[in-house]
Coordinates of C-alpha atoms in Angstrom, one line a residue:
Chain A
X1 CA -26.3 -20.5 -12.1
X2 CA -26.8 -23.4 -14.4
X3 CA -24.4 -26.1 -13.2
X4 CA -22.7 -28.0 -16.0
X5 CA -23.5 -31.6 -16.6
X6 CA -21.3 -34.3 -15.2
X7 CA -21.0 -32.3 -12.0
X8 CA -21.4 -35.5 -10.1
X9 CA -18.2 -36.9 -11.7
X10 CA -16.0 -34.3 -10.0
X11 CA -14.8 -34.8 -6.5
X12 CA -13.4 -31.3 -5.8
X13 CA -14.8 -27.9 -6.4
X14 CA -13.6 -24.5 -5.5
X15 CA -14.1 -20.9 -6.4
X16 CA -11.1 -19.3 -8.0
X17 CA -10.4 -15.5 -7.7
X18 CA -7.7 -14.3 -10.0
X19 CA -5.9 -11.4 -11.5
X20 CA -3.6 -11.5 -14.6
X21 CA -0.7 -9.6 -16.2
X22 CA 1.0 -10.0 -19.5
X23 CA 4.8 -10.2 -19.0
X24 CA 7.1 -9.6 -22.0
X25 CA 9.9 -12.2 -22.4
X26 CA 12.6 -9.7 -21.4
X27 CA 10.8 -8.8 -18.2
X28 CA 10.2 -12.4 -17.0
X29 CA 13.6 -13.0 -15.2
X30 CA 13.5 -9.7 -13.2
X31 CA 9.8 -10.1 -12.3
X32 CA 10.4 -13.7 -11.1
X33 CA 13.4 -12.5 -9.0
X34 CA 11.3 -9.7 -7.5
X35 CA 8.4 -12.0 -6.6
X36 CA 10.9 -14.5 -5.2
X37 CA 12.2 -11.7 -3.0
X38 CA 8.7 -10.7 -1.9
X39 CA 7.6 -14.2 -1.1
X40 CA 10.9 -15.2 0.4
X41 CA 10.9 -18.5 -1.5
X42 CA 12.4 -20.1 -4.5
X43 CA 10.0 -20.7 -7.4
X44 CA 8.8 -24.2 -7.9
X45 CA 9.3 -24.9 -11.6
X46 CA 7.1 -27.4 -13.4
X47 CA 6.0 -28.5 -16.8
X48 CA 2.4 -29.5 -17.3
X49 CA 0.7 -31.3 -20.2
X50 CA -2.8 -30.1 -21.0
X51 CA -5.3 -32.0 -23.2
X52 CA -8.4 -30.0 -24.2
X53 CA -11.5 -32.0 -24.9
X54 CA -14.7 -30.8 -26.5
X55 CA -18.2 -32.4 -26.2
X56 CA -19.1 -34.7 -29.1
X57 CA -22.7 -33.8 -29.0
X58 CA -23.5 -30.6 -30.8
X59 CA -25.3 -27.9 -28.9
X60 CA -29.0 -28.1 -29.3
X61 CA -30.4 -25.6 -31.7
X62 CA -32.5 -22.8 -30.2
X63 CA -30.3 -22.4 -27.2
X64 CA -32.3 -24.8 -25.2
X65 CA -30.8 -27.5 -23.0
X66 CA -27.8 -27.4 -20.8
X67 CA -24.7 -25.5 -21.7
X68 CA -21.8 -27.7 -22.9
X69 CA -18.3 -27.0 -21.7
X70 CA -14.8 -27.8 -22.7
X71 CA -12.9 -30.0 -20.2
X72 CA -9.2 -30.6 -19.7
X73 CA -6.9 -33.3 -18.6
X74 CA -3.8 -31.9 -16.9
X75 CA -0.8 -33.8 -15.7
X76 CA 2.6 -32.8 -14.4
X77 CA 5.4 -33.9 -16.5
X78 CA 8.4 -35.3 -14.5
X79 CA 11.5 -33.8 -16.0
X80 CA 14.1 -36.2 -14.8
X81 CA 17.5 -36.3 -16.4
X82 CA 19.5 -39.5 -16.2
X83 CA 23.3 -39.4 -15.7
X84 CA 24.0 -38.7 -19.3
X85 CA 21.7 -35.7 -19.3
X86 CA 19.5 -37.6 -21.7
X87 CA 15.9 -36.6 -21.0
X88 CA 14.3 -38.4 -23.9
X89 CA 12.9 -41.2 -21.8
X90 CA 9.9 -43.0 -22.9
X91 CA 6.9 -40.7 -22.1
X92 CA 3.9 -42.9 -21.5
X93 CA 0.9 -40.7 -22.0
X94 CA -1.5 -43.2 -20.6
X95 CA 0.5 -43.8 -17.4
X96 CA 0.6 -40.2 -16.4
X97 CA -1.4 -39.1 -13.4
X98 CA -4.1 -37.1 -15.0
X99 CA -6.5 -34.6 -13.4
X100 CA -9.7 -33.7 -15.1
X101 CA -10.8 -30.1 -14.7
X102 CA -13.8 -28.1 -15.8
X103 CA -13.6 -24.4 -15.4
X104 CA -16.8 -22.3 -15.6
X105 CA -17.0 -19.0 -17.5
X106 CA -16.1 -16.2 -15.0
X107 CA -19.2 -15.0 -13.3
X108 CA -20.6 -11.6 -13.9
X109 CA -19.6 -9.8 -10.8
X110 CA -18.7 -6.4 -9.4
X111 CA -15.7 -7.8 -7.6
X112 CA -12.4 -6.2 -8.7
X113 CA -11.1 -9.7 -9.5
X114 CA -12.0 -12.5 -12.0
X115 CA -14.1 -15.1 -10.2
X116 CA -15.0 -18.5 -11.6
X117 CA -15.8 -21.9 -10.2
X118 CA -13.5 -24.8 -10.9
X119 CA -14.3 -28.4 -10.7
X120 CA -11.6 -31.1 -10.7
X121 CA -11.1 -34.7 -10.1
X122 CA -8.0 -36.8 -9.9
X123 CA -8.1 -39.9 -12.1
X124 CA -6.4 -42.4 -10.0
X125 CA -6.1 -45.4 -12.3
X126 CA -7.0 -46.5 -15.7
X127 CA -6.9 -44.9 -19.1
X128 CA -7.9 -41.3 -18.5
X129 CA -8.2 -40.4 -22.2
X130 CA -10.4 -43.4 -22.9
X131 CA -12.5 -42.4 -19.8
X132 CA -13.0 -38.8 -20.9
X133 CA -13.9 -40.0 -24.4
X134 CA -16.4 -42.4 -22.9
X135 CA -18.1 -39.5 -21.3
X136 CA -18.8 -38.1 -24.7
X137 CA -15.9 -35.9 -25.3
X138 CA -13.5 -35.7 -28.3
X139 CA -9.9 -34.6 -28.3
X140 CA -9.4 -31.0 -29.4
X141 CA -5.8 -30.0 -28.9
X142 CA -2.8 -30.4 -26.7
X143 CA -0.4 -27.9 -25.2
X144 CA 2.2 -27.6 -22.4
X145 CA 2.7 -24.9 -19.8
X146 CA 6.1 -24.2 -18.3
X147 CA 5.5 -22.4 -15.0
X148 CA 7.0 -21.1 -11.9
X149 CA 4.8 -21.2 -8.8
X150 CA 5.2 -19.2 -5.7
X151 CA 3.0 -18.4 -2.6
X152 CA 2.4 -15.1 -0.9
X153 CA 0.0 -15.6 2.0
X154 CA -3.1 -17.1 0.4
X155 CA -2.1 -15.9 -3.0
X156 CA -0.9 -18.4 -5.5
X157 CA 1.4 -16.8 -8.0
X158 CA 2.0 -18.6 -11.2
X159 CA 4.2 -17.2 -14.0
X160 CA 3.7 -19.4 -17.0
X161 CA 4.4 -19.7 -20.7
X162 CA 2.3 -21.7 -23.2
X163 CA 4.3 -24.3 -25.3
X164 CA 3.2 -26.3 -28.3
X165 CA 4.4 -29.8 -29.1
X166 CA 6.3 -30.3 -32.3
X167 CA 3.8 -30.7 -35.2
X168 CA 3.9 -34.2 -36.6
X169 CA 5.0 -34.3 -40.2
X170 CA 1.9 -35.2 -42.3
X171 CA 3.8 -37.6 -44.6
X172 CA 4.9 -40.1 -42.0
X173 CA 2.5 -42.4 -40.3
X174 CA 1.8 -41.0 -36.9
X175 CA 2.7 -43.1 -33.9
X176 CA -0.3 -44.0 -31.8
X177 CA -1.0 -41.1 -29.4
X178 CA 1.2 -38.7 -31.3
X179 CA -1.6 -36.2 -31.6
X180 CA -1.5 -35.7 -27.8
X181 CA 2.0 -34.5 -28.0
X182 CA 5.2 -35.6 -26.4
X183 CA 7.0 -33.2 -24.1
X184 CA 10.4 -34.8 -24.9
X185 CA 12.9 -33.6 -25.8
X186 CA 11.7 -30.4 -24.1
X187 CA 13.9 -28.4 -26.5
X188 CA 11.5 -29.4 -29.4
X189 CA 8.6 -27.5 -27.7
X190 CA 7.8 -24.1 -29.3
X191 CA 6.1 -21.2 -27.7
X192 CA 2.6 -20.3 -28.8
X193 CA 3.4 -16.7 -28.7
X194 CA 6.1 -15.7 -31.3
X195 CA 7.2 -13.0 -28.8
X196 CA 7.6 -15.7 -26.1
X197 CA 5.7 -13.7 -23.6
X198 CA 4.6 -15.0 -20.2
X199 CA 1.4 -14.8 -18.2
X200 CA 1.4 -13.9 -14.6
X201 CA -1.6 -15.2 -12.7
X202 CA -2.3 -14.4 -9.1
X203 CA -5.1 -16.5 -7.6
X204 CA -6.8 -17.3 -4.4
X205 CA -8.9 -20.5 -3.9
X206 CA -12.0 -20.3 -1.8
X207 CA -13.9 -23.5 -0.9
X208 CA -17.4 -22.2 -1.5
X209 CA -18.9 -19.3 -3.4
X210 CA -21.4 -18.9 -0.6
X211 CA -18.7 -18.1 2.0
X212 CA -18.8 -14.3 1.7
X213 CA -16.3 -13.7 4.5
X214 CA -13.6 -15.9 2.9
X215 CA -14.3 -14.4 -0.6
X216 CA -13.7 -11.0 0.8
X217 CA -10.5 -12.1 2.5
X218 CA -9.4 -13.5 -0.9
X219 CA -10.3 -10.4 -2.8
X220 CA -8.4 -8.3 -0.3
X221 CA -5.4 -10.6 -0.5
X222 CA -5.3 -10.2 -4.3
X223 CA -5.8 -6.4 -4.0
X224 CA -2.8 -6.3 -1.6
X225 CA -0.6 -8.3 -3.9
X226 CA -1.7 -6.1 -6.9
X227 CA -0.7 -3.0 -4.8
X228 CA 2.7 -4.7 -4.0
X229 CA 3.4 -5.3 -7.7
X230 CA 2.5 -1.8 -8.8
X231 CA 5.2 -0.3 -10.9
X232 CA 6.5 -3.8 -11.9
X233 CA 3.5 -5.1 -13.6
X234 CA -0.2 -4.3 -13.7
X235 CA -2.4 -7.1 -12.5
X236 CA -5.8 -6.8 -14.1
X237 CA -9.1 -8.6 -14.4
X238 CA -9.2 -10.9 -17.4
X239 CA -11.6 -10.3 -20.3
X240 CA -14.5 -12.5 -19.2
X241 CA -15.3 -13.7 -22.7
X242 CA -11.7 -14.7 -23.3
X243 CA -12.1 -17.2 -20.5
X244 CA -15.3 -18.6 -21.9
X245 CA -15.3 -22.4 -21.7
X246 CA -18.7 -22.9 -23.2
X247 CA -19.0 -24.6 -26.5
X248 CA -20.4 -22.3 -29.2
Chain B
X1 CA 5.9 29.2 3.9
X2 CA 5.4 29.8 7.6
X3 CA 3.6 33.2 7.4
X4 CA 1.6 33.5 4.2
X5 CA 0.4 37.1 5.1
X6 CA 4.0 38.3 5.5
X7 CA 5.2 36.5 2.4
X8 CA 2.4 37.9 0.3
X9 CA 2.9 41.4 1.7
X10 CA 6.6 41.5 0.9
X11 CA 5.9 40.1 -2.5
X12 CA 3.3 42.8 -3.0
X13 CA 5.8 45.6 -2.0
X14 CA 8.4 44.3 -4.5
X15 CA 5.8 44.1 -7.2
X16 CA 4.6 47.7 -6.6
X17 CA 8.3 48.9 -6.7
X18 CA 8.6 47.2 -10.1
X19 CA 5.4 48.7 -11.3
X20 CA 6.5 52.2 -10.3
X21 CA 9.9 51.7 -12.0
X22 CA 8.1 50.7 -15.2
X23 CA 5.7 53.6 -15.0
X24 CA 8.7 55.9 -14.5
X25 CA 10.5 54.5 -17.5
X26 CA 7.4 54.9 -19.6
X27 CA 7.1 58.5 -18.6
X28 CA 10.8 59.1 -19.5
X29 CA 10.3 57.5 -22.9
X30 CA 7.3 59.6 -23.7
X31 CA 8.9 62.8 -22.5
X32 CA 10.7 64.9 -25.1
X33 CA 10.3 65.2 -28.8
X34 CA 8.6 62.3 -30.7
X35 CA 10.7 59.8 -32.7
X36 CA 13.7 60.5 -30.6
X37 CA 14.9 58.5 -27.6
X38 CA 16.3 60.1 -24.4
X39 CA 20.1 60.2 -24.0
X40 CA 21.7 56.8 -23.4
X41 CA 22.8 57.7 -19.9
X42 CA 19.2 58.2 -18.9
X43 CA 18.2 54.9 -20.4
X44 CA 21.1 53.1 -18.7
X45 CA 20.1 54.3 -15.3
X46 CA 16.5 53.4 -15.9
X47 CA 17.5 49.9 -17.0
X48 CA 19.6 49.6 -13.8
X49 CA 16.6 50.4 -11.7
X50 CA 14.4 48.0 -13.6
X51 CA 16.8 45.2 -13.4
X52 CA 17.3 45.7 -9.7
X53 CA 13.6 45.6 -9.0
X54 CA 13.1 42.5 -11.1
X55 CA 15.9 40.8 -9.3
X56 CA 14.4 41.6 -5.9
X57 CA 11.0 40.3 -7.1
X58 CA 12.7 37.1 -8.2
X59 CA 14.5 36.8 -4.8
X60 CA 11.4 37.3 -2.8
X61 CA 9.5 34.8 -4.9
X62 CA 12.1 32.0 -4.6
X63 CA 12.5 32.8 -0.9
X64 CA 8.8 32.8 0.1
X65 CA 7.3 30.6 -2.6
X66 CA 10.0 28.0 -3.3
X67 CA 9.5 25.7 -6.2
X68 CA 8.9 22.1 -5.3
X69 CA 12.3 20.4 -5.0
X70 CA 11.9 16.8 -4.4
X71 CA 8.3 15.7 -4.6
X72 CA 6.5 17.9 -7.1
X73 CA 2.8 17.8 -6.5
X74 CA 2.1 17.9 -10.2
X75 CA 4.0 17.2 -13.4
X76 CA 2.7 20.2 -15.2
X77 CA 3.5 23.8 -14.4
X78 CA 0.0 25.0 -15.0
X79 CA -2.8 24.6 -14.6
X80 CA -2.2 23.1 -11.2
X81 CA -4.6 20.4 -10.0
X82 CA -5.9 23.0 -7.6
X83 CA -7.0 25.3 -10.4
X84 CA -10.8 25.6 -10.3
X85 CA -11.2 24.3 -13.9
X86 CA -14.8 23.5 -13.4
X87 CA -15.9 27.1 -12.8
X88 CA -13.1 28.9 -14.7
X89 CA -13.0 26.9 -17.9
X90 CA -13.0 30.0 -20.2
X91 CA -10.1 31.5 -18.3
X92 CA -8.3 28.1 -18.4
X93 CA -8.6 27.7 -22.1
X94 CA -7.4 31.3 -22.6
X95 CA -4.4 30.6 -20.5
X96 CA -3.6 27.3 -22.2
X97 CA -4.1 28.6 -25.7
X98 CA -0.7 28.5 -27.4
X99 CA -1.9 30.5 -30.4
X100 CA -1.5 34.2 -30.0
X101 CA -4.9 36.0 -29.9
X102 CA -6.1 38.0 -32.9
X103 CA -4.6 41.5 -32.1
X104 CA -1.2 39.9 -31.4
X105 CA -1.3 37.9 -34.6
X106 CA -2.1 41.1 -36.5
X107 CA 1.1 42.6 -34.9
X108 CA 3.1 39.7 -36.2
X109 CA 1.8 40.1 -39.7
X110 CA 2.4 43.8 -39.6
X111 CA 5.9 43.3 -38.3
X112 CA 6.8 40.7 -40.9
X113 CA 5.5 42.9 -43.7
X114 CA 7.1 46.0 -42.4
X115 CA 9.2 47.7 -45.2
X116 CA 12.2 47.8 -42.8
X117 CA 12.1 43.9 -42.7
X118 CA 11.2 43.2 -46.3
X119 CA 13.8 45.6 -47.7
X120 CA 16.6 43.7 -46.0
X121 CA 19.3 42.4 -48.4
X122 CA 20.6 38.8 -48.3
X123 CA 23.8 40.0 -46.7
X124 CA 21.8 41.7 -43.9
X125 CA 19.8 38.5 -43.4
X126 CA 22.9 36.4 -43.2
X127 CA 24.3 38.7 -40.6
X128 CA 21.0 38.5 -38.7
X129 CA 21.0 34.8 -38.8
X130 CA 24.5 34.7 -37.4
X131 CA 23.5 37.0 -34.6
X132 CA 20.5 34.8 -33.7
X133 CA 22.8 31.7 -33.8
X134 CA 25.0 33.4 -31.3
X135 CA 22.0 34.0 -29.1
X136 CA 20.9 30.4 -29.4
X137 CA 24.4 29.3 -28.3
X138 CA 24.2 31.6 -25.3
X139 CA 20.7 30.2 -24.3
X140 CA 21.9 26.6 -24.8
X141 CA 24.9 27.4 -22.5
X142 CA 22.5 28.7 -19.8
X143 CA 20.2 25.6 -20.2
X144 CA 23.2 23.3 -19.8
X145 CA 24.3 25.0 -16.7
X146 CA 21.0 24.2 -15.0
X147 CA 19.8 20.9 -13.7
X148 CA 16.5 20.2 -15.5
X149 CA 15.3 17.8 -12.8
X150 CA 17.6 15.0 -13.6
X151 CA 15.7 12.7 -11.3
X152 CA 12.4 13.3 -13.0
X153 CA 11.9 9.9 -14.7
X154 CA 9.1 7.4 -14.0
X155 CA 9.9 4.0 -12.6
X156 CA 8.8 2.5 -15.9
X157 CA 11.4 4.6 -17.8
X158 CA 14.1 3.7 -15.3
X159 CA 13.5 0.0 -15.5
X160 CA 12.8 0.0 -19.2
X161 CA 15.2 -1.3 -21.8
X162 CA 18.3 0.8 -21.9
X163 CA 17.4 2.8 -18.7
X164 CA 16.9 6.5 -18.7
X165 CA 19.3 7.0 -21.6
X166 CA 16.8 5.4 -24.0
X167 CA 14.0 7.8 -22.9
X168 CA 13.0 10.4 -25.3
X169 CA 12.5 13.6 -23.3
X170 CA 11.6 15.8 -26.3
X171 CA 14.8 17.7 -25.7
X172 CA 16.9 15.4 -27.8
X173 CA 17.3 15.9 -31.6
X174 CA 17.4 13.3 -34.3
X175 CA 19.8 13.3 -37.2
X176 CA 17.8 15.9 -39.1
X177 CA 17.8 18.2 -36.1
X178 CA 14.1 17.7 -35.3
X179 CA 13.1 16.9 -31.7
X180 CA 12.4 13.2 -31.2
X181 CA 8.8 12.9 -30.2
X182 CA 7.6 10.6 -27.5
X183 CA 4.6 9.5 -29.6
X184 CA 6.9 8.3 -32.3
X185 CA 8.6 6.1 -29.9
X186 CA 5.3 4.8 -28.6
X187 CA 4.2 4.1 -32.1
X188 CA 7.4 2.1 -32.7
X189 CA 6.7 0.1 -29.6
X190 CA 3.2 -0.6 -30.7
X191 CA 4.5 -1.8 -34.1
X192 CA 6.9 -4.2 -32.3
X193 CA 4.0 -5.7 -30.5
X194 CA 1.9 -6.2 -33.6
X195 CA 4.9 -7.6 -35.3
X196 CA 5.0 -10.9 -33.4
X197 CA 3.4 -11.0 -30.0
X198 CA 0.0 -12.3 -29.1
X199 CA -2.5 -10.6 -26.9
X200 CA -3.3 -11.9 -23.5
X201 CA -6.9 -12.6 -24.6
X202 CA -5.8 -14.8 -27.5
X203 CA -3.6 -16.8 -25.2
X204 CA -6.4 -17.2 -22.6
X205 CA -8.8 -18.4 -25.4
X206 CA -6.2 -20.9 -26.6
X207 CA -5.8 -22.2 -23.0
X208 CA -9.5 -22.6 -22.5
X209 CA -10.7 -24.0 -25.8
X210 CA -7.5 -25.2 -27.6
X211 CA -8.4 -23.0 -30.6
X212 CA -5.2 -21.6 -32.1
X213 CA -5.1 -17.8 -32.1
X214 CA -5.0 -17.6 -35.9
X215 CA -8.3 -19.5 -36.0
X216 CA -10.1 -17.6 -33.2
X217 CA -13.1 -15.6 -34.3
X218 CA -13.2 -12.1 -32.9
X219 CA -14.7 -11.7 -29.4
X220 CA -18.2 -10.2 -29.4
X221 CA -18.3 -6.7 -28.2
X222 CA -20.9 -5.4 -25.9
X223 CA -23.9 -7.6 -25.4
X224 CA -23.5 -11.2 -26.6
X225 CA -26.0 -12.2 -29.3
X226 CA -29.3 -13.5 -27.8
X227 CA -28.3 -12.2 -24.4
X228 CA -31.7 -13.0 -23.0
X229 CA -31.5 -16.7 -23.8
X230 CA -28.1 -17.2 -22.5
X231 CA -28.7 -15.4 -19.3
X232 CA -26.8 -17.0 -16.5

């Protein structure tokens, strides 16, 4: 498999095995309760800020050369409310703890789960956005995910919803960094899907794609969870091309 | 069914009793001058015999071949999954054919065009309709008195919006008196989906590439263009 460029810039890599299900808005609360019951834990709720970057350099004509991939910066948004319940604190984009991730297109496999390799690197200090731009990427778009996370054995269960920042009015002069979106106030975020549906993702991380034994354990864990959820939701393999992160 | 041989044997006996009763009745009907029925007392006693043998057949069948009570092995009455559909496909299609076969259809047409039917006056027809209405009521009463497997709903139907009350079983009638069809409901559901919601694929693509669903080109189907070049 052709490894993407900039591989050396990533500290961590793992293979992610996953299954997905589309949850209508009305079904989200009962599903969450059921999973909470199965796992015996309360969901860990969080809000994440995602910035999608696209390589500046166009793909070489003729299909030659290395594939180019979208990369993302992801950071967790701390939702702290002060005494007055005011959450509109100064959100400092460039002071967030960002993580840069590159997800490969899911591999062609006969496994009953989606399998892709994921590279990631925590950016400890400095201006993450400037760093990514210096690597030859340009900002594409921003979104937020509100998600509840639970664990069942090795399976990470994430029930999430995609949120969009409030569009900046074109007339006013945009504040610096406004294109990246501000999560506050959180009530201003709108759902991408007008029907406000949720995505249930069950995944298992395996250190290496060469480790067949661990991969099988992971696949079986996911299969077991799928069986457990039967009747409540159908966990399926994702359409491979829908998860394509290559630049076209 | 502990002893299949015994069960089958007793069923066979009851069936042969029924057959002999029917043959007997047939003989009685054909006996005597044509175009004239035997006296009613004879008919009455024949009917009694027939009804008794039918009842005993029914008893034996329920006793020895009880219908599935709690966990039906199939949701259709026939063909059962065990039916050798591979080898008996012609028989199967004959059994499943809802349209009467050609001779029967001819009888229908003949009956409908019979002078005795076509010559009926409107008053007669109204009277007939009234009679059939009464019959319908009697049948409905019988249907209501039986439990039509109240528990036979899928988990999806039970957990769906509105619970089992919202499920269209095909027995319910709409305002016009037509049965509410399940497909109509499904279609309405489908409409709801198209009305606002996004598909999972569109949301994935937005998450991966940041391209808003309204700007996404359709996904290629089948082989991607230039599959050889992009082989990975």
